[in-house]
mmCIF file of C-alpha atoms and ligand atoms in Angstrom:
data_model
loop_
_atom_site.group_PDB
_atom_site.id
_atom_site.type_symbol
_atom_site.label_atom_id
_atom_site.label_comp_id
_atom_site.label_asym_id
_atom_site.label_seq_id
_atom_site.Cartn_x
_atom_site.Cartn_y
_atom_site.Cartn_z
ATOM 1 C CA MET A 1 -8.191 12.379 -29.575
ATOM 2 C CA ARG A 2 -10.445 14.730 -27.689
ATOM 3 C CA LEU A 3 -12.018 12.182 -25.463
ATOM 4 C CA LYS A 4 -9.073 9.627 -24.793
ATOM 5 C CA ASP A 5 -9.740 7.349 -21.847
ATOM 6 C CA LYS A 6 -13.173 8.918 -21.250
ATOM 7 C CA VAL A 7 -16.074 6.701 -20.437
ATOM 8 C CA ALA A 8 -19.703 8.050 -21.610
ATOM 9 C CA ILE A 9 -23.127 6.911 -21.219
ATOM 10 C CA VAL A 10 -25.448 8.015 -24.184
ATOM 11 C CA THR A 11 -29.172 7.664 -23.789
ATOM 12 C CA GLY A 12 -31.513 6.853 -26.571
ATOM 13 C CA ALA A 13 -28.660 5.940 -28.774
ATOM 14 C CA SER A 14 -30.398 3.570 -31.169
ATOM 15 C CA ARG A 15 -31.004 6.059 -33.885
ATOM 16 C CA GLY A 16 -30.965 9.691 -34.661
ATOM 17 C CA ILE A 17 -29.208 12.304 -32.490
ATOM 18 C CA GLY A 18 -28.132 9.756 -29.824
ATOM 19 C CA ALA A 19 -26.712 7.320 -32.377
ATOM 20 C CA ALA A 20 -24.771 10.305 -33.938
ATOM 21 C CA ILE A 21 -23.400 11.339 -30.650
ATOM 22 C CA ALA A 22 -22.440 7.866 -29.558
ATOM 23 C CA ARG A 23 -20.367 7.599 -32.865
ATOM 24 C CA LYS A 24 -18.630 11.035 -32.556
ATOM 25 C CA PHE A 25 -17.625 10.117 -28.849
ATOM 26 C CA CYS A 26 -16.348 6.980 -30.174
ATOM 27 C CA GLU A 27 -14.267 8.470 -33.033
ATOM 28 C CA ALA A 28 -12.818 11.005 -30.394
ATOM 29 C CA GLY A 29 -11.371 8.032 -28.308
ATOM 30 C CA ALA A 30 -14.035 7.550 -25.884
ATOM 31 C CA SER A 31 -15.497 4.207 -24.393
ATOM 32 C CA VAL A 32 -19.363 4.467 -24.923
ATOM 33 C CA MET A 33 -22.240 2.596 -23.234
ATOM 34 C CA LEU A 34 -25.168 3.316 -25.549
ATOM 35 C CA CYS A 35 -28.714 2.703 -24.062
ATOM 36 C CA SER A 36 -32.455 2.689 -25.456
ATOM 37 C CA ARG A 37 -35.702 0.962 -24.653
ATOM 38 C CA SER A 38 -35.031 -1.586 -27.296
ATOM 39 C CA ALA A 39 -32.257 -3.967 -26.679
ATOM 40 C CA ALA A 40 -31.872 -5.197 -30.128
ATOM 41 C CA SER A 41 -31.829 -1.871 -31.976
ATOM 42 C CA VAL A 42 -29.284 -0.480 -29.557
ATOM 43 C CA ALA A 43 -27.137 -3.479 -29.756
ATOM 44 C CA GLY A 44 -27.138 -3.155 -33.622
ATOM 45 C CA VAL A 45 -25.577 0.215 -33.509
ATOM 46 C CA ALA A 46 -22.944 -0.628 -30.825
ATOM 47 C CA GLU A 47 -22.105 -3.684 -32.723
ATOM 48 C CA ALA A 48 -21.414 -1.372 -35.994
ATOM 49 C CA LEU A 49 -19.089 0.738 -34.100
ATOM 50 C CA VAL A 50 -17.155 -2.349 -32.616
ATOM 51 C CA ARG A 51 -16.841 -3.740 -36.051
ATOM 52 C CA GLU A 52 -15.055 -0.389 -36.970
ATOM 53 C CA GLY A 53 -12.790 -0.966 -34.089
ATOM 54 C CA TRP A 54 -14.299 1.372 -31.610
ATOM 55 C CA ASN A 55 -15.023 0.669 -27.684
ATOM 56 C CA ALA A 56 -18.574 0.432 -27.358
ATOM 57 C CA LYS A 57 -21.268 -1.436 -25.348
ATOM 58 C CA SER A 58 -25.003 -1.523 -25.264
ATOM 59 C CA ALA A 59 -27.639 -2.097 -22.810
ATOM 60 C CA GLN A 60 -31.543 -2.014 -22.716
ATOM 61 C CA ALA A 61 -32.631 0.661 -20.220
ATOM 62 C CA ASP A 62 -35.843 2.782 -20.065
ATOM 63 C CA ILE A 63 -34.896 6.034 -18.546
ATOM 64 C CA SER A 64 -38.403 6.612 -16.877
ATOM 65 C CA ASP A 65 -37.606 3.722 -14.713
ATOM 66 C CA GLU A 66 -35.213 4.396 -11.929
ATOM 67 C CA ALA A 67 -34.236 0.871 -11.385
ATOM 68 C CA ASP A 68 -33.281 0.244 -15.061
ATOM 69 C CA VAL A 69 -31.007 3.484 -14.671
ATOM 70 C CA GLU A 70 -29.245 2.472 -11.638
ATOM 71 C CA ALA A 71 -28.523 -1.126 -13.246
ATOM 72 C CA LEU A 72 -27.407 0.976 -16.625
ATOM 73 C CA ARG A 73 -24.904 2.830 -14.119
ATOM 74 C CA ASP A 74 -23.824 -0.317 -12.551
ATOM 75 C CA LEU A 75 -23.293 -2.165 -15.766
ATOM 76 C CA THR A 76 -21.024 0.934 -17.089
ATOM 77 C CA LEU A 77 -18.977 0.943 -14.028
ATOM 78 C CA GLU A 78 -18.592 -2.832 -14.356
ATOM 79 C CA GLU A 79 -17.626 -2.802 -17.976
ATOM 80 C CA PHE A 80 -15.659 0.539 -18.036
ATOM 81 C CA SER A 81 -14.820 1.322 -14.282
ATOM 82 C CA ARG A 82 -15.658 4.905 -14.396
ATOM 83 C CA ILE A 83 -18.097 7.562 -16.054
ATOM 84 C CA ASP A 84 -16.974 10.805 -17.146
ATOM 85 C CA ILE A 85 -19.772 11.784 -19.521
ATOM 86 C CA LEU A 86 -23.466 11.405 -19.279
ATOM 87 C CA VAL A 87 -25.568 12.590 -22.416
ATOM 88 C CA ASN A 88 -29.270 12.683 -21.679
ATOM 89 C CA ASN A 89 -30.560 12.409 -25.170
ATOM 90 C CA ALA A 90 -33.464 10.068 -24.920
ATOM 91 C CA GLY A 91 -36.825 11.734 -25.402
ATOM 92 C CA ILE A 92 -40.501 11.439 -26.800
ATOM 93 C CA ASN A 93 -43.241 13.232 -27.909
ATOM 94 C CA ARG A 94 -46.819 12.896 -27.761
ATOM 95 C CA ASP A 95 -48.519 16.037 -29.522
ATOM 96 C CA ALA A 96 -51.923 17.200 -29.141
ATOM 97 C CA LEU A 97 -53.674 20.442 -28.660
ATOM 98 C CA PHE A 98 -53.816 21.054 -24.769
ATOM 99 C CA LEU A 99 -57.326 20.597 -24.009
ATOM 100 C CA ARG A 100 -57.483 17.500 -26.166
ATOM 101 C CA MET A 101 -54.405 16.078 -24.539
ATOM 102 C CA LYS A 102 -54.659 12.693 -22.731
ATOM 103 C CA SER A 103 -53.360 12.515 -19.268
ATOM 104 C CA GLU A 104 -51.510 9.409 -20.039
ATOM 105 C CA ASP A 105 -49.685 11.402 -22.857
ATOM 106 C CA TRP A 106 -49.004 14.398 -20.585
ATOM 107 C CA ASN A 107 -47.671 11.983 -17.939
ATOM 108 C CA ALA A 108 -45.632 9.831 -20.355
ATOM 109 C CA VAL A 109 -43.778 12.816 -21.864
ATOM 110 C CA LEU A 110 -43.054 14.410 -18.485
ATOM 111 C CA GLN A 111 -41.997 11.105 -16.931
ATOM 112 C CA THR A 112 -39.491 10.263 -19.817
ATOM 113 C CA ASN A 113 -38.093 13.519 -20.859
ATOM 114 C CA LEU A 114 -38.057 15.190 -17.320
ATOM 115 C CA THR A 115 -38.075 12.582 -14.868
ATOM 116 C CA GLY A 116 -36.025 10.134 -16.972
ATOM 117 C CA THR A 117 -33.299 12.963 -17.265
ATOM 118 C CA ALA A 118 -33.217 13.668 -13.677
ATOM 119 C CA TYR A 119 -32.840 9.999 -12.710
ATOM 120 C CA CYS A 120 -29.894 9.625 -14.916
ATOM 121 C CA MET A 121 -28.517 12.705 -13.431
ATOM 122 C CA ARG A 122 -28.936 11.769 -9.972
ATOM 123 C CA THR A 123 -27.456 8.163 -10.688
ATOM 124 C CA VAL A 124 -24.232 9.185 -12.039
ATOM 125 C CA ILE A 125 -23.236 12.356 -9.953
ATOM 126 C CA ARG A 126 -22.194 10.046 -7.046
ATOM 127 C CA PRO A 127 -19.461 8.250 -8.930
ATOM 128 C CA MET A 128 -18.613 11.701 -10.879
ATOM 129 C CA MET A 129 -18.204 13.356 -7.363
ATOM 130 C CA ARG A 130 -15.918 10.858 -6.132
ATOM 131 C CA GLN A 131 -13.803 11.403 -9.213
ATOM 132 C CA ARG A 132 -14.194 15.208 -8.748
ATOM 133 C CA SER A 133 -14.804 15.502 -12.420
ATOM 134 C CA GLY A 134 -17.604 14.875 -15.043
ATOM 135 C CA ARG A 135 -19.635 16.336 -17.746
ATOM 136 C CA ILE A 136 -23.489 16.025 -17.923
ATOM 137 C CA ILE A 137 -25.174 17.138 -21.228
ATOM 138 C CA ASN A 138 -28.902 17.421 -21.416
ATOM 139 C CA ILE A 139 -30.647 17.444 -24.697
ATOM 140 C CA THR A 140 -33.555 20.033 -24.596
ATOM 141 C CA SER A 141 -35.181 21.847 -27.518
ATOM 142 C CA VAL A 142 -35.859 25.312 -28.699
ATOM 143 C CA VAL A 143 -39.487 24.335 -27.958
ATOM 144 C CA GLY A 144 -38.567 24.575 -24.438
ATOM 145 C CA LEU A 145 -37.398 28.187 -24.823
ATOM 146 C CA THR A 146 -40.454 29.416 -27.113
ATOM 147 C CA GLY A 147 -43.553 26.909 -26.475
ATOM 148 C CA ASN A 148 -45.308 25.352 -29.315
ATOM 149 C CA VAL A 149 -48.676 24.823 -30.284
ATOM 150 C CA GLY A 150 -49.593 21.319 -29.735
ATOM 151 C CA GLN A 151 -46.677 20.418 -27.673
ATOM 152 C CA ALA A 152 -47.651 21.710 -24.209
ATOM 153 C CA ASN A 153 -46.191 18.436 -22.598
ATOM 154 C CA TYR A 154 -43.030 18.481 -24.692
ATOM 155 C CA ALA A 155 -42.298 22.076 -24.430
ATOM 156 C CA ALA A 156 -42.959 21.884 -20.411
ATOM 157 C CA SER A 157 -40.701 18.857 -20.252
ATOM 158 C CA LYS A 158 -37.783 20.601 -22.206
ATOM 159 C CA ALA A 159 -38.219 23.967 -20.324
ATOM 160 C CA GLY A 160 -38.211 21.862 -17.040
ATOM 161 C CA ILE A 161 -34.709 20.339 -18.182
ATOM 162 C CA ILE A 162 -33.381 23.817 -18.662
ATOM 163 C CA GLY A 163 -34.378 24.514 -14.898
ATOM 164 C CA LEU A 164 -32.951 21.013 -13.951
ATOM 165 C CA THR A 165 -29.598 21.892 -15.975
ATOM 166 C CA LYS A 166 -29.113 25.142 -14.242
ATOM 167 C CA SER A 167 -30.074 23.997 -10.821
ATOM 168 C CA ILE A 168 -27.717 20.983 -10.783
ATOM 169 C CA ALA A 169 -25.050 23.033 -12.616
ATOM 170 C CA LYS A 170 -25.131 25.169 -9.238
ATOM 171 C CA GLU A 171 -25.243 22.378 -7.133
ATOM 172 C CA VAL A 172 -22.305 20.393 -8.448
ATOM 173 C CA SER A 173 -19.830 22.813 -9.690
ATOM 174 C CA SER A 174 -17.569 22.762 -6.801
ATOM 175 C CA ARG A 175 -16.943 18.982 -7.125
ATOM 176 C CA GLY A 176 -15.490 19.573 -10.931
ATOM 177 C CA ILE A 177 -19.001 18.557 -12.745
ATOM 178 C CA THR A 178 -20.233 20.580 -15.423
ATOM 179 C CA VAL A 179 -23.875 20.465 -16.534
ATOM 180 C CA ASN A 180 -24.962 22.073 -19.871
ATOM 181 C CA ALA A 181 -27.860 21.529 -22.229
ATOM 182 C CA ILE A 182 -28.127 21.725 -26.111
ATOM 183 C CA ALA A 183 -31.402 22.976 -27.693
ATOM 184 C CA PRO A 184 -31.707 21.492 -31.081
ATOM 185 C CA GLY A 185 -34.185 23.313 -33.696
ATOM 186 C CA PHE A 186 -35.487 21.099 -36.536
ATOM 187 C CA ILE A 187 -33.100 18.210 -36.811
ATOM 188 C CA THR A 188 -33.844 15.434 -39.689
ATOM 189 C CA THR A 189 -34.434 12.196 -37.592
ATOM 190 C CA ASP A 190 -37.391 9.831 -37.109
ATOM 191 C CA MET A 191 -39.005 12.190 -34.630
ATOM 192 C CA THR A 192 -39.336 14.920 -37.298
ATOM 193 C CA ALA A 193 -40.110 12.465 -40.306
ATOM 194 C CA LYS A 194 -43.748 12.397 -38.749
ATOM 195 C CA LEU A 195 -44.390 15.812 -39.888
ATOM 196 C CA SER A 196 -46.445 16.629 -43.155
ATOM 197 C CA GLU A 197 -44.615 18.016 -46.227
ATOM 198 C CA ALA A 198 -46.650 21.035 -45.716
ATOM 199 C CA ASP A 199 -45.540 21.674 -42.022
ATOM 200 C CA SER A 200 -42.008 20.778 -42.888
ATOM 201 C CA GLN A 201 -41.896 23.366 -45.740
ATOM 202 C CA ARG A 202 -43.469 25.894 -43.208
ATOM 203 C CA MET A 203 -40.597 24.980 -40.664
ATOM 204 C CA LEU A 204 -37.950 25.629 -43.490
ATOM 205 C CA GLU A 205 -39.199 29.168 -43.958
ATOM 206 C CA LEU A 206 -38.581 29.853 -40.243
ATOM 207 C CA ILE A 207 -34.900 28.820 -40.319
ATOM 208 C CA PRO A 208 -32.383 31.785 -41.585
ATOM 209 C CA LEU A 209 -29.716 29.315 -42.507
ATOM 210 C CA GLY A 210 -32.311 27.708 -44.835
ATOM 211 C CA VAL A 211 -31.690 24.092 -44.228
ATOM 212 C CA PHE A 212 -32.746 21.538 -41.434
ATOM 213 C CA GLY A 213 -30.006 20.320 -39.132
ATOM 214 C CA THR A 214 -28.430 17.098 -39.082
ATOM 215 C CA PRO A 215 -27.760 14.756 -36.125
ATOM 216 C CA GLU A 216 -24.221 15.510 -36.762
ATOM 217 C CA ASP A 217 -24.676 19.301 -35.980
ATOM 218 C CA VAL A 218 -25.709 18.327 -32.558
ATOM 219 C CA ALA A 219 -23.168 15.714 -31.938
ATOM 220 C CA GLU A 220 -20.302 18.326 -32.814
ATOM 221 C CA VAL A 221 -21.458 20.550 -30.147
ATOM 222 C CA ALA A 222 -22.019 17.664 -27.671
ATOM 223 C CA LEU A 223 -18.285 16.502 -28.482
ATOM 224 C CA PHE A 224 -17.237 20.181 -27.615
ATOM 225 C CA LEU A 225 -18.996 20.250 -24.293
ATOM 226 C CA ALA A 226 -17.914 16.800 -23.482
ATOM 227 C CA SER A 227 -14.203 17.927 -24.036
ATOM 228 C CA ASP A 228 -11.589 19.806 -22.113
ATOM 229 C CA ALA A 229 -12.114 22.780 -24.411
ATOM 230 C CA ALA A 230 -15.257 23.380 -22.555
ATOM 231 C CA GLY A 231 -13.963 23.077 -18.922
ATOM 232 C CA TYR A 232 -15.116 26.685 -18.263
ATOM 233 C CA ILE A 233 -18.573 26.481 -19.404
ATOM 234 C CA THR A 234 -21.598 25.478 -17.221
ATOM 235 C CA GLY A 235 -25.152 26.113 -16.760
ATOM 236 C CA GLN A 236 -25.566 26.998 -20.254
ATOM 237 C CA VAL A 237 -28.150 26.280 -22.934
ATOM 238 C CA ILE A 238 -26.631 26.145 -26.497
ATOM 239 C CA GLN A 239 -28.780 26.332 -29.493
ATOM 240 C CA VAL A 240 -28.290 24.383 -32.540
ATOM 241 C CA ASP A 241 -31.089 25.586 -34.769
ATOM 242 C CA GLY A 242 -29.924 27.387 -37.955
ATOM 243 C CA GLY A 243 -30.882 30.776 -36.344
ATOM 244 C CA MET A 244 -34.578 29.599 -35.762
ATOM 245 C CA VAL A 245 -34.831 31.142 -32.313
ATOM 246 C CA MET A 246 -33.042 34.406 -31.787
HETATM 247 P P1 LIG B 301 -35.687 9.661 -32.146
HETATM 248 O O1 LIG B 301 -37.039 9.480 -31.903
HETATM 249 O O2 LIG B 301 -35.297 9.426 -33.450
HETATM 250 O O3 LIG B 301 -34.889 8.807 -31.299
HETATM 251 C C1 LIG B 301 -35.123 8.736 -29.711
HETATM 252 C C2 LIG B 301 -34.265 7.752 -29.033
HETATM 253 O O4 LIG B 301 -34.814 7.888 -27.555
HETATM 254 C C3 LIG B 301 -34.443 6.539 -29.582
HETATM 255 O O5 LIG B 301 -33.158 5.747 -29.374
HETATM 256 C C4 LIG B 301 -35.548 5.777 -28.752
HETATM 257 O O6 LIG B 301 -35.476 4.401 -28.246
HETATM 258 C C5 LIG B 301 -34.968 6.482 -27.336
HETATM 259 N N1 LIG B 301 -35.938 6.636 -26.098
HETATM 260 C C6 LIG B 301 -37.292 6.918 -25.994
HETATM 261 N N2 LIG B 301 -37.702 6.782 -24.966
HETATM 262 C C7 LIG B 301 -36.727 6.375 -24.294
HETATM 263 C C8 LIG B 301 -36.768 5.746 -22.994
HETATM 264 N N3 LIG B 301 -37.732 5.897 -22.061
HETATM 265 N N4 LIG B 301 -35.592 5.069 -22.418
HETATM 266 C C9 LIG B 301 -34.481 4.977 -23.212
HETATM 267 N N5 LIG B 301 -34.579 5.310 -24.287
HETATM 268 C C10 LIG B 301 -35.643 5.947 -25.041
HETATM 269 O O7 LIG B 301 -35.498 11.290 -31.560
HETATM 270 P P2 LIG B 301 -34.280 12.314 -31.961
HETATM 271 O O8 LIG B 301 -34.788 13.153 -32.903
HETATM 272 O O9 LIG B 301 -33.170 11.708 -32.514
HETATM 273 O O10 LIG B 301 -34.387 13.110 -30.764
HETATM 274 C C11 LIG B 301 -33.094 12.800 -29.682
HETATM 275 C C12 LIG B 301 -33.454 14.017 -28.663
HETATM 276 O O11 LIG B 301 -33.451 15.324 -29.196
HETATM 277 C C13 LIG B 301 -34.735 13.902 -27.898
HETATM 278 O O12 LIG B 301 -34.496 14.171 -26.716
HETATM 279 C C14 LIG B 301 -35.591 15.127 -28.612
HETATM 280 O O13 LIG B 301 -36.559 15.440 -27.853
HETATM 281 C C15 LIG B 301 -34.568 16.090 -28.853
HETATM 282 N N6 LIG B 301 -34.712 16.979 -29.814
HETATM 283 C C16 LIG B 301 -34.819 16.634 -31.182
HETATM 284 C C17 LIG B 301 -35.272 17.410 -32.288
HETATM 285 C C18 LIG B 301 -35.300 17.163 -33.697
HETATM 286 O O14 LIG B 301 -35.807 17.902 -34.531
HETATM 287 N N7 LIG B 301 -35.343 15.869 -33.948
HETATM 288 C C19 LIG B 301 -35.267 18.967 -31.937
HETATM 289 C C20 LIG B 301 -35.166 19.296 -30.563
HETATM 290 C C21 LIG B 301 -34.997 18.501 -29.470
#
């Protein structure tokens, strides 16, 4: 059990990549607090894990709201007494060409993806410092490395997460806390289901391994980064993209 006795928070765990990471961590022996904006949908995922014998709880929390994030930390400490691992997975996209992008869509994506990730990090770092250990894993995107037409807000938020990851990795390394990011390419989830058949086909042609990724592909790397095996890795961005960006 690679995460035996560890306590993890996974944001955006009601479906897709977050739900797969929560399951993977449970199967590795961790106690997991799953959160998302919708209480009912994240509760369903946590209840299914509990029925299988795993230790999981859920909470409604909007990561773009600092009070919600603090309440999530408090609830996790109340339920599980410590926080060893934070996975900042929750994220949204509101795509449009830059000149047509509404300010509210710019703000919503930056506030959720970048500021929400920063709130979650700042909130858990204090208890992690007291423990003198912790693992923070931020889910960015290859788009944060390359940019993408129609995704200026999303790409800026994901590039920001990379800068945040490296800065905080440097600030907290002396306290035994590692901070890394995973940059997925094209992973089959609700987020990518919005793409047209033609766009999906074009995307597939850009992937040397010739298939789309699965949420489990990302969850495996998150498990590695959360485990003792990754103790000497910090400030890194690991791509899970089938070779799409080299
Ligand atoms: P998804 O749309 O299927 O799931 C997103 C999850 O985040 C849901 O549980 C949703 O309720 C939650 N969420 C959204 N806003 C939230 C908020 N303000 N507070 C709390 N929870 C919130 O997305 P998917 O595909 O599973 O993506 C997960 C992460 O991976 C996102 O950060 C996304 O940007 C990133 N990513 C996804 C890729 C893909 O191809 N699917 C590629 C690269 C990155």
